[in-house]
Tab-separated table of C-alpha atoms in Angstrom:
chain	number	residue	atom	x	y	z
A	249	MET	CA	-23.090	0.404	-28.089
A	250	ALA	CA	-20.417	1.961	-25.283
A	251	ARG	CA	-17.799	-0.005	-24.482
A	252	ALA	CA	-15.048	0.552	-21.153
A	253	HIS	CA	-12.067	2.431	-21.503
A	254	GLY	CA	-9.541	2.554	-18.707
A	255	ALA	CA	-9.120	6.301	-19.498
A	256	ARG	CA	-12.350	7.200	-18.535
A	257	ALA	CA	-12.831	5.156	-15.190
A	258	ARG	CA	-13.013	6.860	-11.724
A	259	LEU	CA	-11.478	5.676	-8.066
A	260	ALA	CA	-13.394	7.381	-5.175
A	261	LEU	CA	-13.055	6.291	-1.370
A	262	ALA	CA	-14.048	7.574	1.942
A	263	PHE	CA	-13.197	6.162	5.307
A	264	GLU	CA	-15.942	4.220	7.158
A	265	THR	CA	-17.667	5.107	10.413
A	266	ILE	CA	-19.183	1.505	10.814
A	267	TYR	CA	-17.271	-1.282	9.328
A	268	GLY	CA	-18.842	-2.414	5.939
A	269	THR	CA	-21.253	0.508	5.870
A	270	ALA	CA	-20.282	3.357	3.036
A	271	PRO	CA	-20.577	7.175	4.419
A	272	GLU	CA	-22.710	9.464	2.806
A	273	ALA	CA	-19.873	12.266	2.828
A	274	GLY	CA	-16.350	12.223	2.830
A	275	TRP	CA	-15.402	11.136	-0.560
A	276	TRP	CA	-12.393	11.781	-2.265
A	277	GLN	CA	-11.569	11.381	-5.928
A	278	MET	CA	-8.085	9.743	-6.096
A	279	PRO	CA	-5.311	9.533	-8.862
A	280	PHE	CA	-4.528	5.904	-9.736
A	281	VAL	CA	-2.772	3.891	-12.344
A	282	SER	CA	-4.623	0.718	-11.906
A	283	SER	CA	-6.862	-1.654	-9.943
A	284	THR	CA	-7.836	-5.261	-9.882
A	285	LEU	CA	-10.300	-4.469	-6.696
A	286	GLY	CA	-13.332	-6.665	-6.988
A	287	ALA	CA	-15.534	-9.477	-6.040
A	288	GLU	CA	-15.459	-12.767	-7.189
A	289	GLN	CA	-17.534	-15.991	-6.306
A	290	PRO	CA	-16.028	-19.832	-8.015
A	291	LEU	CA	-17.999	-22.445	-8.663
A	292	LEU	CA	-17.796	-25.915	-7.263
A	293	SER	CA	-18.174	-28.658	-9.463
A	294	SER	CA	-20.540	-30.972	-8.906
A	295	GLU	CA	-19.374	-34.586	-7.705
A	296	LEU	CA	-22.937	-36.811	-7.455
A	297	LEU	CA	-22.555	-39.992	-8.849
A	298	GLY	CA	-25.638	-41.883	-10.625
A	299	TYR	CA	-26.712	-39.434	-13.309
A	300	GLY	CA	-24.220	-40.539	-15.976
A	301	ARG	CA	-21.468	-39.061	-17.282
A	302	ASP	CA	-22.603	-35.526	-17.704
A	303	PRO	CA	-22.254	-33.464	-14.354
A	304	GLN	CA	-24.840	-31.733	-12.316
A	305	ALA	CA	-24.806	-27.986	-12.115
A	306	PRO	CA	-22.039	-26.470	-10.279
A	307	LEU	CA	-23.081	-24.357	-6.721
A	308	ALA	CA	-21.726	-21.068	-5.711
A	309	ASP	CA	-18.706	-20.869	-3.535
A	310	ALA	CA	-18.148	-18.108	-0.606
A	311	VAL	CA	-17.498	-14.516	-2.315
A	312	THR	CA	-13.751	-13.339	-2.198
A	313	ALA	CA	-13.589	-9.568	-2.577
A	314	ASP	CA	-9.858	-8.080	-2.452
A	315	GLY	CA	-7.336	-6.593	-4.985
A	316	ASP	CA	-4.748	-4.209	-5.742
A	317	VAL	CA	-4.679	-0.436	-6.397
A	318	VAL	CA	-1.874	1.158	-7.814
A	319	VAL	CA	-1.670	4.589	-7.088
A	320	PRO	CA	1.226	7.498	-7.521
A	321	LEU	CA	3.303	8.868	-4.555
A	322	ASP	CA	1.853	12.387	-4.270
A	323	THR	CA	2.027	15.207	-1.653
A	324	VAL	CA	-1.825	14.888	-0.664
A	325	GLY	CA	-3.738	11.740	-1.632
A	326	PHE	CA	-0.790	9.244	-0.765
A	327	GLY	CA	-1.780	10.376	2.910
A	328	VAL	CA	-5.062	8.714	2.509
A	329	TRP	CA	-3.060	5.171	2.029
A	330	LEU	CA	-0.924	5.924	4.620
A	331	LYS	CA	-3.712	6.327	7.041
A	332	ALA	CA	-5.250	3.447	5.733
A	333	ALA	CA	-1.909	1.119	6.204
A	334	PHE	CA	-1.144	2.881	10.085
A	335	GLY	CA	-4.148	4.690	11.362
A	336	ALA	CA	-4.679	8.358	11.788
A	337	PRO	CA	-1.517	10.518	12.105
A	338	VAL	CA	-0.392	12.971	14.612
A	339	THR	CA	-0.844	16.705	12.880
A	340	THR	CA	1.069	19.752	13.921
A	341	GLY	CA	1.250	22.806	11.754
A	342	LEU	CA	-0.659	26.109	11.984
A	343	ASP	CA	-3.249	27.376	9.416
A	344	PRO	CA	-2.057	28.057	6.418
A	345	GLY	CA	0.375	25.547	6.901
A	346	PRO	CA	2.318	23.373	6.303
A	347	PHE	CA	1.597	20.964	8.164
A	348	THR	CA	3.333	17.712	9.387
A	349	HIS	CA	1.322	14.374	9.307
A	350	VAL	CA	3.364	11.707	11.424
A	351	PHE	CA	2.287	8.101	10.708
A	352	THR	CA	3.219	5.214	13.130
A	353	SER	CA	3.381	1.506	13.206
A	354	GLY	CA	2.076	-0.730	15.910
A	355	GLY	CA	-1.199	0.732	16.163
A	356	TRP	CA	-4.169	-1.667	16.561
A	357	ASP	CA	-7.035	0.748	15.251
A	358	LEU	CA	-6.689	0.522	11.599
A	359	PRO	CA	-9.680	2.146	9.505
A	360	SER	CA	-11.490	0.805	6.991
A	361	LEU	CA	-12.573	2.411	3.419
A	362	SER	CA	-15.248	2.220	0.816
A	363	ILE	CA	-13.982	2.439	-2.651
A	364	GLU	CA	-15.918	3.020	-5.789
A	365	THR	CA	-14.461	2.078	-9.297
A	366	ALA	CA	-16.545	3.446	-12.215
A	367	MET	CA	-16.861	2.904	-15.597
A	368	PRO	CA	-19.640	5.740	-16.506
A	369	GLU	CA	-19.711	4.639	-20.336
A	370	VAL	CA	-21.063	1.126	-19.723
A	371	PRO	CA	-22.198	2.261	-16.865
A	372	ARG	CA	-20.972	0.086	-14.189
A	373	TYR	CA	-20.127	1.602	-10.544
A	374	ALA	CA	-18.626	-1.237	-8.219
A	375	LEU	CA	-18.505	-0.047	-4.642
A	376	ALA	CA	-16.331	-2.086	-2.461
A	377	THR	CA	-16.872	-1.623	1.408
A	378	GLY	CA	-15.180	-2.589	4.111
A	379	CYS	CA	-11.646	-2.533	2.475
A	380	VAL	CA	-8.859	-2.829	4.764
A	381	LEU	CA	-5.120	-2.277	3.389
A	382	ASP	CA	-2.921	-5.342	4.110
A	383	GLN	CA	0.110	-4.119	2.300
A	384	LEU	CA	1.493	-1.255	0.699
A	385	SER	CA	5.038	-1.390	-1.071
A	386	TRP	CA	6.826	0.762	-3.737
A	387	GLN	CA	10.341	0.823	-5.140
A	388	MET	CA	13.136	3.749	-5.218
A	389	ALA	CA	15.044	3.954	-8.694
A	390	ARG	CA	16.988	6.139	-10.561
A	391	SER	CA	14.328	7.124	-12.760
A	392	GLY	CA	10.894	6.147	-14.058
A	393	LEU	CA	7.407	7.037	-13.104
A	394	LEU	CA	7.278	6.756	-9.058
A	395	THR	CA	3.832	4.384	-7.659
A	396	ALA	CA	3.031	2.371	-4.687
A	397	THR	CA	0.683	-0.742	-4.672
A	398	ALA	CA	-1.841	-0.845	-2.043
A	399	ARG	CA	-3.380	-4.458	-1.412
A	400	LEU	CA	-6.866	-4.476	0.115
A	401	ILE	CA	-9.111	-6.891	1.509
A	402	ALA	CA	-12.814	-6.059	1.506
A	403	GLN	CA	-16.249	-7.186	2.950
A	404	GLY	CA	-17.834	-7.243	-0.431
A	405	GLU	CA	-18.955	-5.553	-3.575
A	406	THR	CA	-22.515	-4.057	-4.909
A	407	VAL	CA	-22.525	-3.139	-8.724
A	408	ALA	CA	-25.088	-0.503	-9.864
A	409	ALA	CA	-25.830	1.458	-13.067
A	410	ALA	CA	-25.569	4.605	-11.145
A	411	SER	CA	-23.246	6.051	-8.747
A	412	THR	CA	-24.674	5.688	-4.975
A	413	ILE	CA	-21.950	8.070	-3.226
A	414	GLY	CA	-21.650	11.684	-2.000
A	415	THR	CA	-20.357	14.717	-3.505
A	416	LEU	CA	-16.680	14.156	-4.567
A	417	GLU	CA	-13.722	16.170	-3.405
A	418	VAL	CA	-10.784	16.104	-5.867
A	419	PRO	CA	-7.642	17.103	-3.917
A	420	ALA	CA	-4.764	19.089	-4.890
A	421	PHE	CA	-2.227	16.626	-6.878
A	422	ARG	CA	1.497	17.326	-7.035
A	423	ARG	CA	3.797	14.318	-7.566
A	424	PHE	CA	6.971	13.118	-6.180
A	425	GLY	CA	9.527	11.792	-8.509
A	426	HIS	CA	12.783	9.099	-8.087
A	427	PHE	CA	14.721	12.302	-8.710
A	428	ASN	CA	13.660	13.529	-5.732
A	429	GLY	CA	14.460	10.447	-3.435
A	430	VAL	CA	17.284	9.882	-0.975
A	431	ILE	CA	18.285	7.032	1.385
A	432	THR	CA	19.983	7.665	4.558
A	433	ARG	CA	21.907	5.206	7.206
A	434	ASN	CA	22.327	6.373	10.302
A	435	GLY	CA	21.809	10.013	9.156
A	436	GLN	CA	24.432	9.921	6.241
A	437	PRO	CA	23.378	9.321	2.394
A	438	LEU	CA	23.775	5.796	1.495
A	439	GLY	CA	25.908	6.056	-1.572
A	440	ASN	CA	25.996	2.855	-4.206
A	441	VAL	CA	22.265	1.824	-4.027
A	442	VAL	CA	21.288	0.852	-7.310
A	443	SER	CA	17.696	0.182	-6.286
A	444	ALA	CA	15.659	-0.017	-3.260
A	445	GLU	CA	12.066	-1.912	-2.520
A	446	ILE	CA	9.652	-1.019	0.715
A	447	THR	CA	7.104	-3.478	2.006
A	448	TYR	CA	4.671	-2.611	4.956
A	449	ALA	CA	2.513	-5.333	5.638
A	450	ASN	CA	-0.246	-5.369	8.348
A	451	GLY	CA	-0.878	-9.060	8.431
A	452	ILE	CA	-4.916	-8.762	8.280
A	453	ASP	CA	-6.693	-11.779	9.034
A	454	ARG	CA	-9.803	-12.500	7.546
A	455	ILE	CA	-12.922	-13.250	9.675
A	456	GLU	CA	-14.503	-15.773	7.772
A	457	THR	CA	-17.635	-16.970	9.511
A	458	ILE	CA	-21.018	-18.248	8.392
A	459	ARG	CA	-23.155	-15.843	6.754
A	460	ASN	CA	-26.022	-16.119	4.325
A	461	ASP	CA	-24.186	-13.540	1.961
A	462	GLY	CA	-20.995	-15.226	1.603
A	463	ARG	CA	-19.108	-12.216	3.091
A	464	ILE	CA	-16.667	-12.120	5.621
A	465	GLU	CA	-17.671	-11.109	9.084
A	466	GLY	CA	-14.616	-8.374	9.301
A	467	ALA	CA	-10.821	-8.412	9.148
A	468	ASP	CA	-8.114	-7.851	11.835
A	469	PRO	CA	-4.763	-6.773	11.762
A	470	GLY	CA	-2.048	-9.739	12.930
A	471	MET	CA	1.755	-9.158	13.378
A	472	ALA	CA	3.097	-6.200	11.149
A	473	ALA	CA	6.012	-6.427	9.160
A	474	LEU	CA	8.500	-4.108	7.429
A	475	THR	CA	10.787	-5.527	4.843
A	476	GLY	CA	12.517	-4.546	2.001
A	477	ARG	CA	15.643	-5.198	-0.334
A	478	LEU	CA	18.421	-2.873	-1.064
A	479	GLU	CA	20.570	-3.557	-4.255
A	480	VAL	CA	23.930	-1.784	-3.843
A	481	ARG	CA	27.163	-1.576	-6.375
A	482	PHE	CA	29.804	-3.281	-4.188
A	483	ALA	CA	32.149	-0.619	-3.119
A	484	ASP	CA	33.029	-1.356	0.311
A	485	GLN	CA	32.520	-3.704	3.185
A	486	THR	CA	30.052	-1.411	5.553
A	487	LEU	CA	26.646	-3.156	4.771
A	488	ILE	CA	28.263	-6.688	4.732
A	489	GLU	CA	30.050	-6.050	8.041
A	490	GLN	CA	26.999	-5.190	9.737
A	491	ALA	CA	25.427	-8.095	8.794
A	492	ILE	CA	28.141	-10.512	10.180
A	493	ALA	CA	28.170	-8.718	13.498
A	494	GLY	CA	24.567	-8.781	13.678
A	495	GLU	CA	23.929	-5.160	14.279
A	496	ALA	CA	20.991	-2.851	13.275
A	497	CYS	CA	21.588	0.303	11.519
A	498	ALA	CA	18.816	3.005	11.028
A	499	LEU	CA	17.651	4.000	7.602
A	500	SER	CA	15.494	6.314	6.189
A	501	PHE	CA	13.975	6.449	2.730
A	502	GLY	CA	12.687	10.238	1.751
A	503	TYR	CA	11.449	12.448	-0.765
A	504	ALA	CA	11.589	16.475	-0.574
A	505	LEU	CA	10.293	18.725	-3.532
A	506	PRO	CA	11.592	22.051	-3.890
A	507	SER	CA	8.038	23.706	-3.081
A	508	GLY	CA	8.582	22.089	0.629
A	509	GLU	CA	6.274	19.076	0.440
A	510	SER	CA	7.924	15.979	1.564
A	511	LEU	CA	7.605	12.655	2.504
A	512	THR	CA	9.819	10.367	4.681
A	513	MET	CA	9.840	6.964	6.209
A	514	ASP	CA	12.117	6.298	9.251
A	515	VAL	CA	13.033	2.694	9.994
A	516	PRO	CA	15.549	3.004	13.537
A	517	ALA	CA	16.162	-0.723	13.457
A	518	VAL	CA	17.347	-2.552	10.133
A	519	HIS	CA	18.606	-5.922	10.215
A	520	LEU	CA	20.634	-7.137	7.264
A	521	PRO	CA	21.358	-10.566	6.137
A	522	ARG	CA	24.584	-11.764	5.237
A	523	PRO	CA	24.478	-12.049	1.260
A	524	ARG	CA	26.041	-14.177	-1.161
A	525	VAL	CA	28.579	-11.834	-3.341
A	526	GLU	CA	28.974	-13.097	-6.728
A	527	ILE	CA	31.306	-12.211	-9.888
A	528	PRO	CA	28.925	-12.963	-12.735
A	529	GLY	CA	31.140	-11.465	-15.476
A	530	PRO	CA	33.463	-8.636	-16.367
A	531	GLN	CA	30.714	-5.750	-15.347
A	532	GLY	CA	30.370	-4.223	-11.933
A	533	ILE	CA	29.731	-6.024	-9.418
A	534	GLN	CA	26.374	-5.707	-7.087
A	535	ALA	CA	24.902	-7.159	-3.777
A	536	SER	CA	21.393	-7.537	-2.692
A	537	PHE	CA	20.621	-7.164	0.945
A	538	ASP	CA	16.982	-8.615	1.803
A	539	TRP	CA	16.321	-6.444	5.085
A	540	GLN	CA	13.943	-6.805	7.740
A	541	ALA	CA	12.914	-4.069	10.496
A	542	ALA	CA	12.030	-4.678	14.265
A	543	LYS	CA	10.670	-2.543	16.891
A	544	ASP	CA	13.620	-0.354	18.156
A	545	ALA	CA	13.540	-0.064	22.140
A	546	SER	CA	14.554	3.319	22.547
A	547	ALA	CA	12.211	4.649	19.616
A	548	GLY	CA	9.361	2.610	20.792
A	549	HIS	CA	8.255	1.751	17.385
A	550	MET	CA	9.471	0.165	14.163
A	551	CYS	CA	8.733	3.012	11.746
A	552	ARG	CA	7.617	6.379	11.770
A	553	VAL	CA	6.212	7.875	8.217
A	554	ARG	CA	6.382	12.082	8.122
A	555	LEU	CA	4.451	13.478	5.064
A	556	VAL	CA	4.474	17.545	4.897
A	557	ASN	CA	2.162	19.092	3.005
A	558	ALA	CA	-0.849	21.943	3.196
A	559	VAL	CA	-3.642	19.581	4.305
A	560	GLU	CA	-4.572	20.470	7.425
A	561	GLY	CA	-5.826	16.939	8.714
A	562	TYR	CA	-6.986	13.337	7.350
């Protein structure tokens, strides 16, 4: 009997034209590290009395479909997750490229996705429809594998013994690494950074109406948020003085490959809290800044992501 193995699993996705309806074409096979995306339906224990100490049969509750997909930060596929997070980009460039895709925060029109996770040896093909990206986060460090986590809210899931999607396109794959990363503050490299965290959230609101299938009616974007953490080796007072003064700075988190592909998030108005600076012992002293971004009046947005690659459009 065949048993499921993660090494044989496959994840494919496509953008929906109609929310909750899987499209026939436009399917991409996506690189991924792990996935918890799926539907679950809890049971409600019986509260009835008068039948003795043994309970009556439980009842099925509403269906919840959501989960996280961990993906690599690569030059092509990551643009799909950026489109899910920010909406369609503005693309410039001439064939054969390179092309620059600019994703800007604050848009109201967020696309939905259909995502199929396949375990062909069972066989089990789970198709989640109406997937809306609630949160996209990643970390910057000195070493290790560079991945991001996409948190999704779906309308529902159907499971079949065979795939029901269209022809798959397998995009080119080239990965960014931590070694390719750089952080700048007001246009200048920010030194002494040990690690950084970036989290963009759409504040998705589930529309939970009464339906006979237990699914949600939709998922609407709420107030967006861009937050993170900077862990720095304490070497000067620059960031602390900014925090005390209540001023904002511009931060940029970027990656660039020698072949020309690049990924850059520009955040024009970052506010820093005043941190507690502790002396834990004889080793080096570090300070943590849990920063928050806000809309910049002159730029007109909270953040902007630029992806440069050979893809003509998303």
